[in-house]
Amino acid sequence: MKKLSVVIPCYNEEEAVPLFYEAFLKEVQGMPVEFELMFVDDGSRDGTLGQFEKLHALDERVHYISFSRNFGKESAMFAGMEAATGDYVAIMDVDLQDPPSLLPEMLDAIENDGYDCVASRRVTRKGEPPIRSFFARAFYRLINGISKTEIVDGARDFRLMTRQMVDAILSLKEVGRFSKGLFSWVGFKTKWLEYENIERVAGETKWSFWKLLLYSIDGITAFSTAPLAIASFAGVLFCVIAFAMLLFFFFKTILFGDPVAGFPASICIILFLGGIQLFCIGILGQYLSKTYLETKKRPIYIVKTKK
Ligand code: UDP
Ligand code: MG
């Protein structure tokens, strides 16, 4: 029988872990595979690890990795995929926002319809602050406009993949990981399942608006260099404008003389150009800092305990 590993990243999810375990087992009964549950404790400060230990003692299919500190969900997913031994690997949130009831359908599409991956996307953002939905939509429009890798709007990390695809993802060793892009970058035939947003079963979301904003910048710098080109275009554009103005003032002075005026306009232009320059240097800085972090080749995560 084939084996399905389920990777579950958890950060301060003490309440959700037992609920997930129960709901999961109920839904996957009767699926024609063996299971392995690979919980990842991403440096939780509550009793999450204790919950894993309990489950591990009860059920030998439960395994866990515990990080030395919080490395983020991206690192947790990577660690879980590295430790997974199954022929298929699924990634699921522990808060039951990723319904385990979709797993049989996912497995069927891979085993019988020749897909390499079945991914999920939510088509509604019910229960989310409207301002967040607005920025999320704007982000997807922007990144798909400037990146060759398709980033699907509303895509969750919840997906089931073949071993071949997982190995492809594991071969990408970058430290600044943006999985929504990596899953798409490696290619393979992906089927999309759509579902309505489900609210968390317990605990609360780990994403603040600020964290999401920084994450979106990571996504853009990881999958597009268009902002660098924008900086150069802005430079050329302003050179052209400056040259035109130079000609204009040269002839104006020759023809009409030069009464002293235009001080406010000069200040505005200086401030405006200063702003553009800082903005463009900022873009350069973003890419430089990412390059700097990658060249250090620090590990993606550090394990404290593993069972
Ligand atoms: N998570 C994690 N490390 C983090 C933040 C989150 O492992 O630093 C896990 C979290 O425990 C959950 C999943 O990632 O299982 C998704 O997090 P969350 O539900 O907060 O995100 P949302 O569903 O709101 O996008
Ligand atoms: Mg969630």
CSV table of C-alpha atoms and ligand atoms in Angstrom, one decimal:
chain,number,residue,atom,x,y,z
A,1,MET,CA,0.0,0.0,0.0
A,2,LYS,CA,1.2,3.5,-0.8
A,3,LYS,CA,2.0,5.9,2.0
A,4,LEU,CA,0.6,9.4,2.5
A,5,SER,CA,2.6,11.9,4.7
A,6,VAL,CA,0.7,14.8,6.0
A,7,VAL,CA,2.9,17.8,7.0
A,8,ILE,CA,1.2,20.1,9.6
A,9,PRO,CA,3.1,23.3,10.6
A,10,CYS,CA,2.0,24.5,14.0
A,11,TYR,CA,2.8,27.7,16.0
A,12,ASN,CA,1.1,28.1,19.3
A,13,GLU,CA,-1.7,25.7,18.4
A,14,GLU,CA,-2.1,23.8,21.7
A,15,GLU,CA,-5.9,23.9,21.4
A,16,ALA,CA,-6.2,23.1,17.7
A,17,VAL,CA,-3.8,20.0,17.6
A,18,PRO,CA,-6.2,17.5,19.3
A,19,LEU,CA,-9.2,18.8,17.4
A,20,PHE,CA,-7.3,18.4,14.1
A,21,TYR,CA,-6.2,14.9,15.0
A,22,GLU,CA,-9.7,13.8,15.7
A,23,ALA,CA,-11.3,15.5,12.7
A,24,PHE,CA,-8.5,14.2,10.4
A,25,LEU,CA,-8.9,10.6,11.5
A,26,LYS,CA,-12.6,10.7,11.0
A,27,GLU,CA,-12.4,12.1,7.5
A,28,VAL,CA,-9.7,9.9,6.1
A,29,GLN,CA,-11.0,6.5,7.3
A,30,GLY,CA,-11.3,4.2,4.4
A,31,MET,CA,-8.8,6.0,2.2
A,32,PRO,CA,-6.7,3.3,0.4
A,33,VAL,CA,-3.3,4.5,1.8
A,34,GLU,CA,-1.2,4.2,4.9
A,35,PHE,CA,-0.7,7.5,6.9
A,36,GLU,CA,2.1,9.3,8.5
A,37,LEU,CA,1.4,12.6,10.4
A,38,MET,CA,4.4,14.9,10.4
A,39,PHE,CA,3.7,17.7,12.9
A,40,VAL,CA,6.1,20.6,13.0
A,41,ASP,CA,6.4,22.7,16.1
A,42,ASP,CA,7.6,26.1,14.8
A,43,GLY,CA,9.0,27.2,18.2
A,44,SER,CA,5.7,27.4,20.0
A,45,ARG,CA,5.6,29.0,23.4
A,46,ASP,CA,2.5,27.2,24.6
A,47,GLY,CA,1.8,23.5,25.1
A,48,THR,CA,1.9,22.5,21.4
A,49,LEU,CA,4.9,20.3,21.8
A,50,GLY,CA,3.2,18.5,24.8
A,51,GLN,CA,0.2,17.7,22.6
A,52,PHE,CA,2.5,16.2,20.0
A,53,GLU,CA,4.2,14.0,22.6
A,54,LYS,CA,0.8,12.8,23.8
A,55,LEU,CA,-0.3,11.9,20.3
A,56,HIS,CA,3.1,10.2,19.5
A,57,ALA,CA,2.8,8.0,22.6
A,58,LEU,CA,-0.8,7.0,21.5
A,59,ASP,CA,-0.3,6.6,17.8
A,60,GLU,CA,2.9,5.4,16.1
A,61,ARG,CA,1.9,7.1,12.9
A,62,VAL,CA,2.3,10.5,14.5
A,63,HIS,CA,5.8,12.0,14.2
A,64,TYR,CA,7.0,15.5,15.0
A,65,ILE,CA,9.8,17.9,14.6
A,66,SER,CA,10.4,20.8,17.1
A,67,PHE,CA,12.3,23.9,16.1
A,68,SER,CA,14.7,25.7,18.4
A,69,ARG,CA,12.8,28.9,17.8
A,70,ASN,CA,10.1,30.3,15.5
A,71,PHE,CA,11.3,30.1,11.9
A,72,GLY,CA,8.0,30.8,10.2
A,73,LYS,CA,5.6,28.6,8.3
A,74,GLU,CA,7.7,28.4,5.2
A,75,SER,CA,10.5,26.8,7.1
A,76,ALA,CA,8.1,24.5,8.9
A,77,MET,CA,6.7,23.3,5.6
A,78,PHE,CA,10.2,22.7,4.3
A,79,ALA,CA,11.3,20.8,7.4
A,80,GLY,CA,8.1,18.6,7.3
A,81,MET,CA,8.5,17.8,3.6
A,82,GLU,CA,12.2,16.9,4.2
A,83,ALA,CA,11.2,14.5,7.0
A,84,ALA,CA,8.2,13.0,5.2
A,85,THR,CA,8.8,9.5,3.9
A,86,GLY,CA,5.5,9.0,2.0
A,87,ASP,CA,4.9,8.4,-1.7
A,88,TYR,CA,2.5,11.3,-1.5
A,89,VAL,CA,2.8,14.4,0.7
A,90,ALA,CA,0.1,16.7,1.8
A,91,ILE,CA,0.5,20.0,3.6
A,92,MET,CA,-2.3,21.1,5.9
A,93,ASP,CA,-2.9,23.9,8.5
A,94,VAL,CA,-3.8,22.6,11.9
A,95,ASP,CA,-6.7,25.0,12.4
A,96,LEU,CA,-9.0,23.0,10.1
A,97,GLN,CA,-9.2,25.8,7.6
A,98,ASP,CA,-8.0,23.2,5.2
A,99,PRO,CA,-10.8,20.6,5.2
A,100,PRO,CA,-9.5,17.0,5.4
A,101,SER,CA,-12.6,15.9,3.7
A,102,LEU,CA,-11.0,17.0,0.4
A,103,LEU,CA,-8.2,14.5,0.8
A,104,PRO,CA,-9.9,11.5,-0.8
A,105,GLU,CA,-10.8,13.6,-3.9
A,106,MET,CA,-7.2,14.9,-4.1
A,107,LEU,CA,-5.8,11.4,-3.9
A,108,ASP,CA,-8.2,10.1,-6.5
A,109,ALA,CA,-7.1,12.8,-8.9
A,110,ILE,CA,-3.5,11.9,-8.5
A,111,GLU,CA,-3.9,8.1,-8.6
A,112,ASN,CA,-6.5,7.9,-11.3
A,113,ASP,CA,-6.4,11.1,-13.4
A,114,GLY,CA,-2.7,11.5,-13.8
A,115,TYR,CA,-2.2,14.7,-11.9
A,116,ASP,CA,1.1,15.3,-10.0
A,117,CYS,CA,-0.5,17.7,-7.6
A,118,VAL,CA,-3.9,18.8,-6.4
A,119,ALA,CA,-4.0,22.2,-4.8
A,120,SER,CA,-6.8,24.2,-3.2
A,121,ARG,CA,-7.9,27.8,-3.5
A,122,ARG,CA,-10.6,29.5,-1.6
A,123,VAL,CA,-13.0,31.5,-3.7
A,124,THR,CA,-14.4,33.6,-0.9
A,125,ARG,CA,-12.6,35.5,1.8
A,126,LYS,CA,-15.5,35.4,4.2
A,127,GLY,CA,-14.6,36.3,7.8
A,128,GLU,CA,-11.6,38.3,6.8
A,129,PRO,CA,-11.3,42.1,7.3
A,130,PRO,CA,-12.4,43.8,4.0
A,131,ILE,CA,-9.3,46.0,3.9
A,132,ARG,CA,-7.1,42.8,4.0
A,133,SER,CA,-9.0,41.2,1.2
A,134,PHE,CA,-8.6,44.4,-0.8
A,135,PHE,CA,-4.8,44.5,-0.4
A,136,ALA,CA,-4.6,40.7,-1.0
A,137,ARG,CA,-6.4,41.1,-4.4
A,138,ALA,CA,-4.2,44.1,-5.3
A,139,PHE,CA,-1.1,42.0,-4.5
A,140,TYR,CA,-2.1,39.1,-6.7
A,141,ARG,CA,-2.9,41.5,-9.6
A,142,LEU,CA,0.5,43.2,-9.2
A,143,ILE,CA,2.6,40.1,-8.9
A,144,ASN,CA,0.9,38.3,-11.8
A,145,GLY,CA,1.5,41.4,-13.9
A,146,ILE,CA,5.2,41.5,-13.2
A,147,SER,CA,6.2,37.9,-12.7
A,148,LYS,CA,6.5,35.0,-15.2
A,149,THR,CA,5.6,32.5,-12.4
A,150,GLU,CA,1.8,32.3,-12.0
A,151,ILE,CA,0.7,33.0,-8.4
A,152,VAL,CA,-2.9,32.0,-8.1
A,153,ASP,CA,-5.3,34.3,-6.2
A,154,GLY,CA,-6.7,32.7,-3.1
A,155,ALA,CA,-4.3,29.7,-3.3
A,156,ARG,CA,-3.8,28.0,0.0
A,157,ASP,CA,-0.7,26.0,1.0
A,158,PHE,CA,-3.1,23.0,1.4
A,159,ARG,CA,-2.2,20.5,-1.4
A,160,LEU,CA,-1.3,16.9,-2.1
A,161,MET,CA,1.8,16.2,-4.2
A,162,THR,CA,3.6,13.2,-5.6
A,163,ARG,CA,7.0,12.3,-4.3
A,164,GLN,CA,8.5,13.5,-7.5
A,165,MET,CA,7.1,17.0,-7.1
A,166,VAL,CA,8.1,17.1,-3.4
A,167,ASP,CA,11.7,16.2,-4.3
A,168,ALA,CA,11.7,19.0,-6.9
A,169,ILE,CA,10.6,21.5,-4.3
A,170,LEU,CA,13.2,20.2,-1.8
A,171,SER,CA,15.9,20.8,-4.4
A,172,LEU,CA,15.2,24.5,-4.2
A,173,LYS,CA,17.3,25.5,-1.3
A,174,GLU,CA,16.7,29.2,-1.1
A,175,VAL,CA,16.4,30.6,2.4
A,176,GLY,CA,13.9,33.3,1.6
A,177,ARG,CA,11.1,30.9,0.6
A,178,PHE,CA,7.8,32.0,-1.0
A,179,SER,CA,6.1,28.6,-1.4
A,180,LYS,CA,3.1,29.9,-3.4
A,181,GLY,CA,5.7,30.8,-6.1
A,182,LEU,CA,7.9,27.7,-5.6
A,183,PHE,CA,5.0,25.3,-6.1
A,184,SER,CA,4.2,26.9,-9.4
A,185,TRP,CA,7.8,27.4,-10.5
A,186,VAL,CA,8.6,23.6,-10.3
A,187,GLY,CA,5.8,23.0,-12.8
A,188,PHE,CA,4.0,19.6,-13.0
A,189,LYS,CA,0.3,19.0,-13.7
A,190,THR,CA,-1.8,20.7,-11.0
A,191,LYS,CA,-5.5,20.4,-10.4
A,192,TRP,CA,-7.3,23.1,-8.5
A,193,LEU,CA,-10.1,22.4,-6.1
A,194,GLU,CA,-12.1,25.4,-5.0
A,195,TYR,CA,-13.9,25.9,-1.7
A,196,GLU,CA,-15.4,28.6,0.5
A,197,ASN,CA,-13.3,30.1,3.2
A,198,ILE,CA,-13.7,28.3,6.5
A,199,GLU,CA,-13.0,30.0,9.8
A,200,ARG,CA,-10.4,28.7,12.2
A,201,VAL,CA,-11.5,26.1,14.8
A,202,ALA,CA,-9.5,27.5,17.7
A,203,GLY,CA,-6.8,30.0,18.5
A,204,GLU,CA,-6.2,33.0,16.2
A,205,THR,CA,-4.4,33.8,13.0
A,206,LYS,CA,-0.6,34.4,13.2
A,207,TRP,CA,-0.7,37.0,10.4
A,208,SER,CA,-0.9,40.6,11.2
A,209,PHE,CA,-1.3,43.1,8.4
A,210,TRP,CA,2.3,44.2,8.7
A,211,LYS,CA,3.6,40.6,8.5
A,212,LEU,CA,1.5,40.1,5.4
A,213,LEU,CA,2.9,43.2,3.8
A,214,LEU,CA,6.5,42.1,4.4
A,215,TYR,CA,5.6,38.7,3.1
A,216,SER,CA,4.2,40.2,-0.1
A,217,ILE,CA,7.5,42.1,-0.6
A,218,ASP,CA,9.3,38.8,-0.2
A,219,GLY,CA,7.1,37.3,-2.9
A,220,ILE,CA,7.7,40.1,-5.3
A,221,THR,CA,11.5,40.2,-4.9
A,222,ALA,CA,11.7,36.4,-5.1
A,223,PHE,CA,9.7,36.0,-8.3
A,224,SER,CA,10.2,39.2,-10.2
A,225,THR,CA,13.0,41.7,-11.0
A,226,ALA,CA,10.5,44.1,-12.7
A,227,PRO,CA,10.9,46.7,-9.8
A,228,LEU,CA,14.6,47.0,-10.7
A,229,ALA,CA,13.6,47.8,-14.3
A,230,ILE,CA,11.1,50.3,-13.1
A,231,ALA,CA,13.9,52.1,-11.3
A,232,SER,CA,15.9,52.4,-14.5
A,233,PHE,CA,12.9,53.5,-16.5
A,234,ALA,CA,12.2,56.2,-14.0
A,235,GLY,CA,15.8,57.3,-14.3
A,236,VAL,CA,15.6,57.6,-18.1
A,237,LEU,CA,12.2,59.3,-18.0
A,238,PHE,CA,13.5,62.0,-15.6
A,239,CYS,CA,16.6,62.6,-17.7
A,240,VAL,CA,14.5,63.2,-20.8
A,241,ILE,CA,12.2,65.6,-18.8
A,242,ALA,CA,15.2,67.4,-17.4
A,243,PHE,CA,16.7,67.9,-20.9
A,244,ALA,CA,13.5,69.2,-22.3
A,245,MET,CA,13.2,71.7,-19.4
A,246,LEU,CA,16.8,72.7,-19.9
A,247,LEU,CA,16.1,73.6,-23.5
A,248,PHE,CA,12.9,75.4,-22.6
A,249,PHE,CA,14.5,77.6,-19.9
A,250,PHE,CA,17.5,78.3,-22.1
A,251,PHE,CA,15.4,79.7,-24.9
A,252,LYS,CA,13.0,81.4,-22.6
A,253,THR,CA,15.9,83.3,-20.9
A,254,ILE,CA,17.4,84.3,-24.3
A,255,LEU,CA,14.1,85.6,-25.6
A,256,PHE,CA,12.5,87.1,-22.5
A,257,GLY,CA,15.3,87.6,-19.9
A,258,ASP,CA,15.4,86.1,-16.5
A,259,PRO,CA,13.4,87.7,-13.7
A,260,VAL,CA,14.0,85.9,-10.4
A,261,ALA,CA,11.0,83.7,-9.8
A,262,GLY,CA,10.1,80.1,-9.5
A,263,PHE,CA,11.5,79.3,-6.0
A,264,PRO,CA,8.5,77.2,-4.9
A,265,ALA,CA,8.6,75.2,-8.1
A,266,SER,CA,12.4,74.5,-7.6
A,267,ILE,CA,11.7,73.2,-4.1
A,268,CYS,CA,8.9,71.0,-5.3
A,269,ILE,CA,11.1,69.5,-8.1
A,270,ILE,CA,14.0,68.9,-5.7
A,271,LEU,CA,11.8,67.2,-3.2
A,272,PHE,CA,10.1,65.1,-5.9
A,273,LEU,CA,13.3,64.0,-7.5
A,274,GLY,CA,14.8,63.3,-4.0
A,275,GLY,CA,11.8,61.1,-3.3
A,276,ILE,CA,12.1,59.2,-6.5
A,277,GLN,CA,15.8,58.6,-6.0
A,278,LEU,CA,15.3,57.3,-2.4
A,279,PHE,CA,12.5,55.1,-3.7
A,280,CYS,CA,14.7,53.5,-6.3
A,281,ILE,CA,17.6,53.1,-3.9
A,282,GLY,CA,15.1,51.4,-1.6
A,283,ILE,CA,14.2,48.9,-4.4
A,284,LEU,CA,17.9,48.2,-5.0
A,285,GLY,CA,18.2,47.7,-1.2
A,286,GLN,CA,15.5,45.1,-1.1
A,287,TYR,CA,17.2,43.0,-3.7
A,288,LEU,CA,20.6,43.5,-2.2
A,289,SER,CA,19.4,42.5,1.2
A,290,LYS,CA,17.8,39.3,-0.2
A,291,THR,CA,21.0,38.5,-2.0
A,292,TYR,CA,23.0,39.1,1.2
A,293,LEU,CA,20.8,36.8,3.2
A,294,GLU,CA,21.0,34.1,0.5
A,295,THR,CA,24.8,34.2,0.3
A,296,LYS,CA,25.2,33.5,4.0
A,297,LYS,CA,23.6,30.0,3.3
A,298,ARG,CA,22.2,29.7,6.8
A,299,PRO,CA,20.1,26.7,7.3
A,300,ILE,CA,16.3,27.1,6.7
A,301,TYR,CA,15.5,25.7,10.2
A,302,ILE,CA,17.2,24.3,13.3
A,303,VAL,CA,15.8,21.2,15.0
A,304,LYS,CA,15.6,20.8,18.7
A,305,THR,CA,13.8,17.5,19.0
A,306,LYS,CA,12.6,15.0,16.4
A,307,LYS,CA,10.5,11.8,16.9
B,1,UDP,N1,2.2,28.7,11.4
B,1,UDP,C1,3.5,28.3,11.6
B,1,UDP,N2,4.5,29.3,11.9
B,1,UDP,C2,4.2,30.6,12.0
B,1,UDP,C3,2.9,31.0,11.7
B,1,UDP,C4,1.9,30.1,11.4
B,1,UDP,O1,3.8,27.1,11.6
B,1,UDP,O2,5.2,31.4,12.2
B,1,UDP,C5,1.2,27.7,11.1
B,1,UDP,C6,-0.1,27.8,12.0
B,1,UDP,O3,0.1,27.2,13.2
B,1,UDP,C7,-1.1,27.2,11.1
B,1,UDP,C8,-0.6,27.6,9.7
B,1,UDP,O4,0.7,27.9,9.8
B,1,UDP,O5,-1.2,25.8,11.2
B,1,UDP,C9,-1.4,28.8,9.1
B,1,UDP,O6,-1.4,29.9,10.0
B,1,UDP,P1,-2.7,30.8,10.2
B,1,UDP,O7,-3.9,30.0,10.4
B,1,UDP,O8,-2.3,31.7,11.3
B,1,UDP,O9,-2.7,31.6,8.9
B,1,UDP,P2,-4.1,31.9,8.0
B,1,UDP,O10,-4.9,30.6,7.9
B,1,UDP,O11,-4.8,32.9,8.9
B,1,UDP,O12,-3.5,32.4,6.7
B,2,MG,MG,-5.5,29.5,9.4
